PDB file of C-alpha atoms in Angstrom:
ATOM      1  CA  UNK A   1       0.000   0.000   0.000  1.00 46.00           C
ATOM      2  CA  UNK A   2       1.492   3.340  -0.988  1.00 55.00           C
ATOM      3  CA  UNK A   3       1.986   6.109   1.540  1.00 66.00           C
ATOM      4  CA  UNK A   4       0.226   9.403   0.864  1.00 74.00           C
ATOM      5  CA  UNK A   5       1.289  11.836   3.621  1.00 76.00           C
ATOM      6  CA  UNK A   6      -0.872  14.691   2.368  1.00 85.00           C
ATOM      7  CA  UNK A   7      -3.946  12.493   2.791  1.00 88.00           C
ATOM      8  CA  UNK A   8      -3.243  12.471   6.534  1.00 89.00           C
ATOM      9  CA  UNK A   9      -3.142  16.260   6.595  1.00 90.00           C
ATOM     10  CA  UNK A  10      -6.381  16.506   4.635  1.00 90.00           C
ATOM     11  CA  UNK A  11      -8.053  13.882   6.824  1.00 92.00           C
ATOM     12  CA  UNK A  12      -6.912  15.724   9.969  1.00 93.00           C
ATOM     13  CA  UNK A  13      -8.367  19.033   8.775  1.00 93.00           C
ATOM     14  CA  UNK A  14     -11.627  17.398   7.701  1.00 93.00           C
ATOM     15  CA  UNK A  15     -11.890  15.740  11.115  1.00 95.00           C
ATOM     16  CA  UNK A  16     -11.340  19.094  12.849  1.00 96.00           C
ATOM     17  CA  UNK A  17     -14.048  20.664  10.700  1.00 93.00           C
ATOM     18  CA  UNK A  18     -16.483  17.801  11.335  1.00 93.00           C
ATOM     19  CA  UNK A  19     -15.929  18.017  15.101  1.00 95.00           C
ATOM     20  CA  UNK A  20     -16.710  21.717  15.056  1.00 93.00           C
ATOM     21  CA  UNK A  21     -19.755  21.132  12.889  1.00 90.00           C
ATOM     22  CA  UNK A  22     -21.005  18.395  15.211  1.00 90.00           C
ATOM     23  CA  UNK A  23     -20.520  20.591  18.278  1.00 90.00           C
ATOM     24  CA  UNK A  24     -22.371  23.439  16.576  1.00 88.00           C
ATOM     25  CA  UNK A  25     -25.151  21.067  15.534  1.00 87.00           C
ATOM     26  CA  UNK A  26     -25.512  19.815  19.098  1.00 88.00           C
ATOM     27  CA  UNK A  27     -25.989  23.406  20.288  1.00 88.00           C
ATOM     28  CA  UNK A  28     -28.463  24.063  17.471  1.00 89.00           C
ATOM     29  CA  UNK A  29     -30.698  21.021  17.933  1.00 93.00           C
ATOM     30  CA  UNK A  30     -32.698  22.528  20.808  1.00 91.00           C
ATOM     31  CA  UNK A  31     -33.529  25.545  18.646  1.00 91.00           C
ATOM     32  CA  UNK A  32     -35.508  23.248  16.366  1.00 94.00           C
ATOM     33  CA  UNK A  33     -37.242  21.373  19.209  1.00 95.00           C
ATOM     34  CA  UNK A  34     -36.294  20.993  22.893  1.00 94.00           C
ATOM     35  CA  UNK A  35     -36.792  17.204  22.802  1.00 96.00           C
ATOM     36  CA  UNK A  36     -34.902  16.636  19.545  1.00 96.00           C
ATOM     37  CA  UNK A  37     -31.729  14.518  19.636  1.00 95.00           C
ATOM     38  CA  UNK A  38     -28.782  14.999  17.294  1.00 93.00           C
ATOM     39  CA  UNK A  39     -29.338  11.831  15.243  1.00 93.00           C
ATOM     40  CA  UNK A  40     -32.936  12.744  14.544  1.00 96.00           C
ATOM     41  CA  UNK A  41     -31.929  16.341  13.803  1.00 95.00           C
ATOM     42  CA  UNK A  42     -29.630  14.997  11.089  1.00 93.00           C
ATOM     43  CA  UNK A  43     -32.496  12.841   9.798  1.00 96.00           C
ATOM     44  CA  UNK A  44     -34.755  15.907   9.765  1.00 96.00           C
ATOM     45  CA  UNK A  45     -32.185  17.805   7.699  1.00 94.00           C
ATOM     46  CA  UNK A  46     -31.905  14.804   5.369  1.00 94.00           C
ATOM     47  CA  UNK A  47     -35.681  14.819   4.840  1.00 95.00           C
ATOM     48  CA  UNK A  48     -35.458  18.495   3.961  1.00 93.00           C
ATOM     49  CA  UNK A  49     -32.443  18.021   1.682  1.00 90.00           C
ATOM     50  CA  UNK A  50     -33.744  14.881  -0.053  1.00 86.00           C
ATOM     51  CA  UNK A  51     -37.141  16.265  -0.957  1.00 77.00           C
ATOM     52  CA  UNK A  52     -36.924  17.443  -4.542  1.00 70.00           C
ATOM     53  CA  UNK A  53     -38.390  20.872  -5.265  1.00 70.00           C
ATOM     54  CA  UNK A  54     -42.077  20.756  -6.180  1.00 69.00           C
ATOM     55  CA  UNK A  55     -42.515  17.235  -4.825  1.00 74.00           C
ATOM     56  CA  UNK A  56     -44.570  15.981  -1.929  1.00 85.00           C
ATOM     57  CA  UNK A  57     -41.683  14.530   0.056  1.00 92.00           C
ATOM     58  CA  UNK A  58     -39.228  11.664   0.158  1.00 94.00           C
ATOM     59  CA  UNK A  59     -39.548   7.918   0.708  1.00 94.00           C
ATOM     60  CA  UNK A  60     -38.164   6.420   3.892  1.00 94.00           C
ATOM     61  CA  UNK A  61     -36.343   3.808   1.806  1.00 93.00           C
ATOM     62  CA  UNK A  62     -34.453   6.574  -0.005  1.00 92.00           C
ATOM     63  CA  UNK A  63     -33.441   8.085   3.338  1.00 94.00           C
ATOM     64  CA  UNK A  64     -32.277   4.685   4.594  1.00 94.00           C
ATOM     65  CA  UNK A  65     -30.189   4.253   1.466  1.00 92.00           C
ATOM     66  CA  UNK A  66     -28.603   7.687   1.821  1.00 88.00           C
ATOM     67  CA  UNK A  67     -27.666   6.946   5.460  1.00 88.00           C
ATOM     68  CA  UNK A  68     -26.634   3.368   4.605  1.00 89.00           C
ATOM     69  CA  UNK A  69     -28.841   1.991   7.384  1.00 93.00           C
ATOM     70  CA  UNK A  70     -31.755  -0.422   7.555  1.00 95.00           C
ATOM     71  CA  UNK A  71     -35.187   1.024   6.819  1.00 94.00           C
ATOM     72  CA  UNK A  72     -36.343   0.147  10.344  1.00 95.00           C
ATOM     73  CA  UNK A  73     -33.723   2.496  11.794  1.00 95.00           C
ATOM     74  CA  UNK A  74     -35.010   5.361   9.667  1.00 96.00           C
ATOM     75  CA  UNK A  75     -38.621   4.416  10.452  1.00 96.00           C
ATOM     76  CA  UNK A  76     -37.984   4.713  14.201  1.00 97.00           C
ATOM     77  CA  UNK A  77     -36.360   8.113  13.727  1.00 97.00           C
ATOM     78  CA  UNK A  78     -39.205   9.300  11.520  1.00 98.00           C
ATOM     79  CA  UNK A  79     -41.754   8.106  14.087  1.00 98.00           C
ATOM     80  CA  UNK A  80     -40.014  10.237  16.716  1.00 98.00           C
ATOM     81  CA  UNK A  81     -39.923  13.241  14.393  1.00 98.00           C
ATOM     82  CA  UNK A  82     -43.602  12.726  13.647  1.00 98.00           C
ATOM     83  CA  UNK A  83     -44.433  12.606  17.381  1.00 98.00           C
ATOM     84  CA  UNK A  84     -42.544  15.888  17.822  1.00 98.00           C
ATOM     85  CA  UNK A  85     -44.631  17.449  15.057  1.00 98.00           C
ATOM     86  CA  UNK A  86     -41.639  17.955  12.761  1.00 98.00           C
ATOM     87  CA  UNK A  87     -42.521  15.605   9.889  1.00 97.00           C
ATOM     88  CA  UNK A  88     -45.710  14.281   8.381  1.00 96.00           C
ATOM     89  CA  UNK A  89     -46.441  11.332   6.155  1.00 95.00           C
ATOM     90  CA  UNK A  90     -48.470  11.893   3.020  1.00 92.00           C
ATOM     91  CA  UNK A  91     -49.650   9.588   0.221  1.00 92.00           C
ATOM     92  CA  UNK A  92     -47.240   9.187  -2.678  1.00 90.00           C
ATOM     93  CA  UNK A  93     -49.113  10.559  -5.716  1.00 89.00           C
ATOM     94  CA  UNK A  94     -47.238   8.159  -8.014  1.00 88.00           C
ATOM     95  CA  UNK A  95     -47.830   5.024  -5.904  1.00 88.00           C
ATOM     96  CA  UNK A  96     -50.990   4.768  -3.830  1.00 83.00           C
ATOM     97  CA  UNK A  97     -49.441   2.090  -1.614  1.00 88.00           C
ATOM     98  CA  UNK A  98     -46.448   4.210  -0.595  1.00 89.00           C
ATOM     99  CA  UNK A  99     -46.107   7.126   1.799  1.00 92.00           C
ATOM    100  CA  UNK A 100     -43.795  10.097   1.540  1.00 94.00           C
ATOM    101  CA  UNK A 101     -42.291  12.047   4.411  1.00 96.00           C
ATOM    102  CA  UNK A 102     -41.975  15.813   4.484  1.00 95.00           C
ATOM    103  CA  UNK A 103     -41.321  18.529   7.016  1.00 96.00           C
ATOM    104  CA  UNK A 104     -44.306  20.161   8.661  1.00 95.00           C
ATOM    105  CA  UNK A 105     -44.741  23.890   8.125  1.00 94.00           C
ATOM    106  CA  UNK A 106     -43.454  24.483  11.666  1.00 95.00           C
ATOM    107  CA  UNK A 107     -40.347  22.390  11.005  1.00 95.00           C
ATOM    108  CA  UNK A 108     -39.700  24.226   7.730  1.00 94.00           C
ATOM    109  CA  UNK A 109     -39.785  27.515   9.604  1.00 95.00           C
ATOM    110  CA  UNK A 110     -37.485  26.296  12.388  1.00 95.00           C
ATOM    111  CA  UNK A 111     -34.995  24.644  10.024  1.00 94.00           C
ATOM    112  CA  UNK A 112     -34.882  27.757   7.832  1.00 95.00           C
ATOM    113  CA  UNK A 113     -34.203  29.876  10.931  1.00 95.00           C
ATOM    114  CA  UNK A 114     -31.388  27.583  12.089  1.00 94.00           C
ATOM    115  CA  UNK A 115     -29.829  27.380   8.630  1.00 93.00           C
ATOM    116  CA  UNK A 116     -30.000  31.160   8.231  1.00 96.00           C
ATOM    117  CA  UNK A 117     -28.242  31.649  11.551  1.00 93.00           C
ATOM    118  CA  UNK A 118     -25.550  29.080  10.666  1.00 92.00           C
ATOM    119  CA  UNK A 119     -25.074  30.772   7.295  1.00 94.00           C
ATOM    120  CA  UNK A 120     -24.656  34.144   9.020  1.00 95.00           C
ATOM    121  CA  UNK A 121     -22.110  32.657  11.446  1.00 93.00           C
ATOM    122  CA  UNK A 122     -20.084  31.161   8.599  1.00 93.00           C
ATOM    123  CA  UNK A 123     -20.311  34.389   6.607  1.00 96.00           C
ATOM    124  CA  UNK A 124     -18.892  36.263   9.605  1.00 96.00           C
ATOM    125  CA  UNK A 125     -15.970  33.821   9.835  1.00 94.00           C
ATOM    126  CA  UNK A 126     -15.257  34.162   6.107  1.00 96.00           C
ATOM    127  CA  UNK A 127     -15.820  37.903   5.734  1.00 97.00           C
ATOM    128  CA  UNK A 128     -12.081  38.668   5.494  1.00 98.00           C
ATOM    129  CA  UNK A 129     -11.416  35.981   2.891  1.00 97.00           C
ATOM    130  CA  UNK A 130     -10.770  36.920  -0.706  1.00 98.00           C
ATOM    131  CA  UNK A 131     -13.569  36.020  -3.144  1.00 96.00           C
ATOM    132  CA  UNK A 132     -11.146  33.968  -5.253  1.00 98.00           C
ATOM    133  CA  UNK A 133     -10.175  31.931  -2.176  1.00 97.00           C
ATOM    134  CA  UNK A 134     -13.832  31.266  -1.368  1.00 97.00           C
ATOM    135  CA  UNK A 135     -14.502  30.227  -4.956  1.00 97.00           C
ATOM    136  CA  UNK A 136     -11.532  27.856  -4.820  1.00 97.00           C
ATOM    137  CA  UNK A 137     -12.630  26.445  -1.467  1.00 96.00           C
ATOM    138  CA  UNK A 138     -16.172  25.813  -2.730  1.00 96.00           C
ATOM    139  CA  UNK A 139     -14.849  24.171  -5.903  1.00 97.00           C
ATOM    140  CA  UNK A 140     -12.447  21.920  -3.983  1.00 95.00           C
ATOM    141  CA  UNK A 141     -15.077  20.915  -1.425  1.00 94.00           C
ATOM    142  CA  UNK A 142     -17.429  20.054  -4.283  1.00 95.00           C
ATOM    143  CA  UNK A 143     -14.668  18.030  -5.929  1.00 95.00           C
ATOM    144  CA  UNK A 144     -13.968  16.199  -2.657  1.00 92.00           C
ATOM    145  CA  UNK A 145     -17.663  15.475  -2.045  1.00 89.00           C
ATOM    146  CA  UNK A 146     -18.062  14.128  -5.580  1.00 92.00           C
ATOM    147  CA  UNK A 147     -14.989  11.915  -5.170  1.00 91.00           C
ATOM    148  CA  UNK A 148     -16.327  10.605  -1.853  1.00 86.00           C
ATOM    149  CA  UNK A 149     -19.670   9.853  -3.508  1.00 83.00           C
ATOM    150  CA  UNK A 150     -17.851   7.800  -6.159  1.00 87.00           C
ATOM    151  CA  UNK A 151     -15.621   5.894  -3.766  1.00 72.00           C
TER     152      UNK A 151
END
């Protein structure tokens, strides 16, 4: 196996960033709902992200696939989110047997508020960066995410 020292540096910096993001997410969870736990917060964000524009929601099986977990794991999380009033299940207009999951109006409002605040916090951190550096960072992060999706 070949040694790739720069990969260690990249992995270290990604780990640092993920730790900070996780800590920030843990502080943010209660702003969405006081009884919400981090894992279900991430599932809630996935429901929001996975729902295509102008659709009625997303299938639980698609969420399970994106998390690489069994459907029953996602179903338990969705049941909790439903009990908290953050998601609702609706009939799939393309398959009468299936149900789709989507955020409730209240959850949409809370998630938008949290995302806006996180965006503002990141913008404040990056305000002294040069636009070219930000463009490069965004391009490289996109490239990394695409490579991770492939591998």
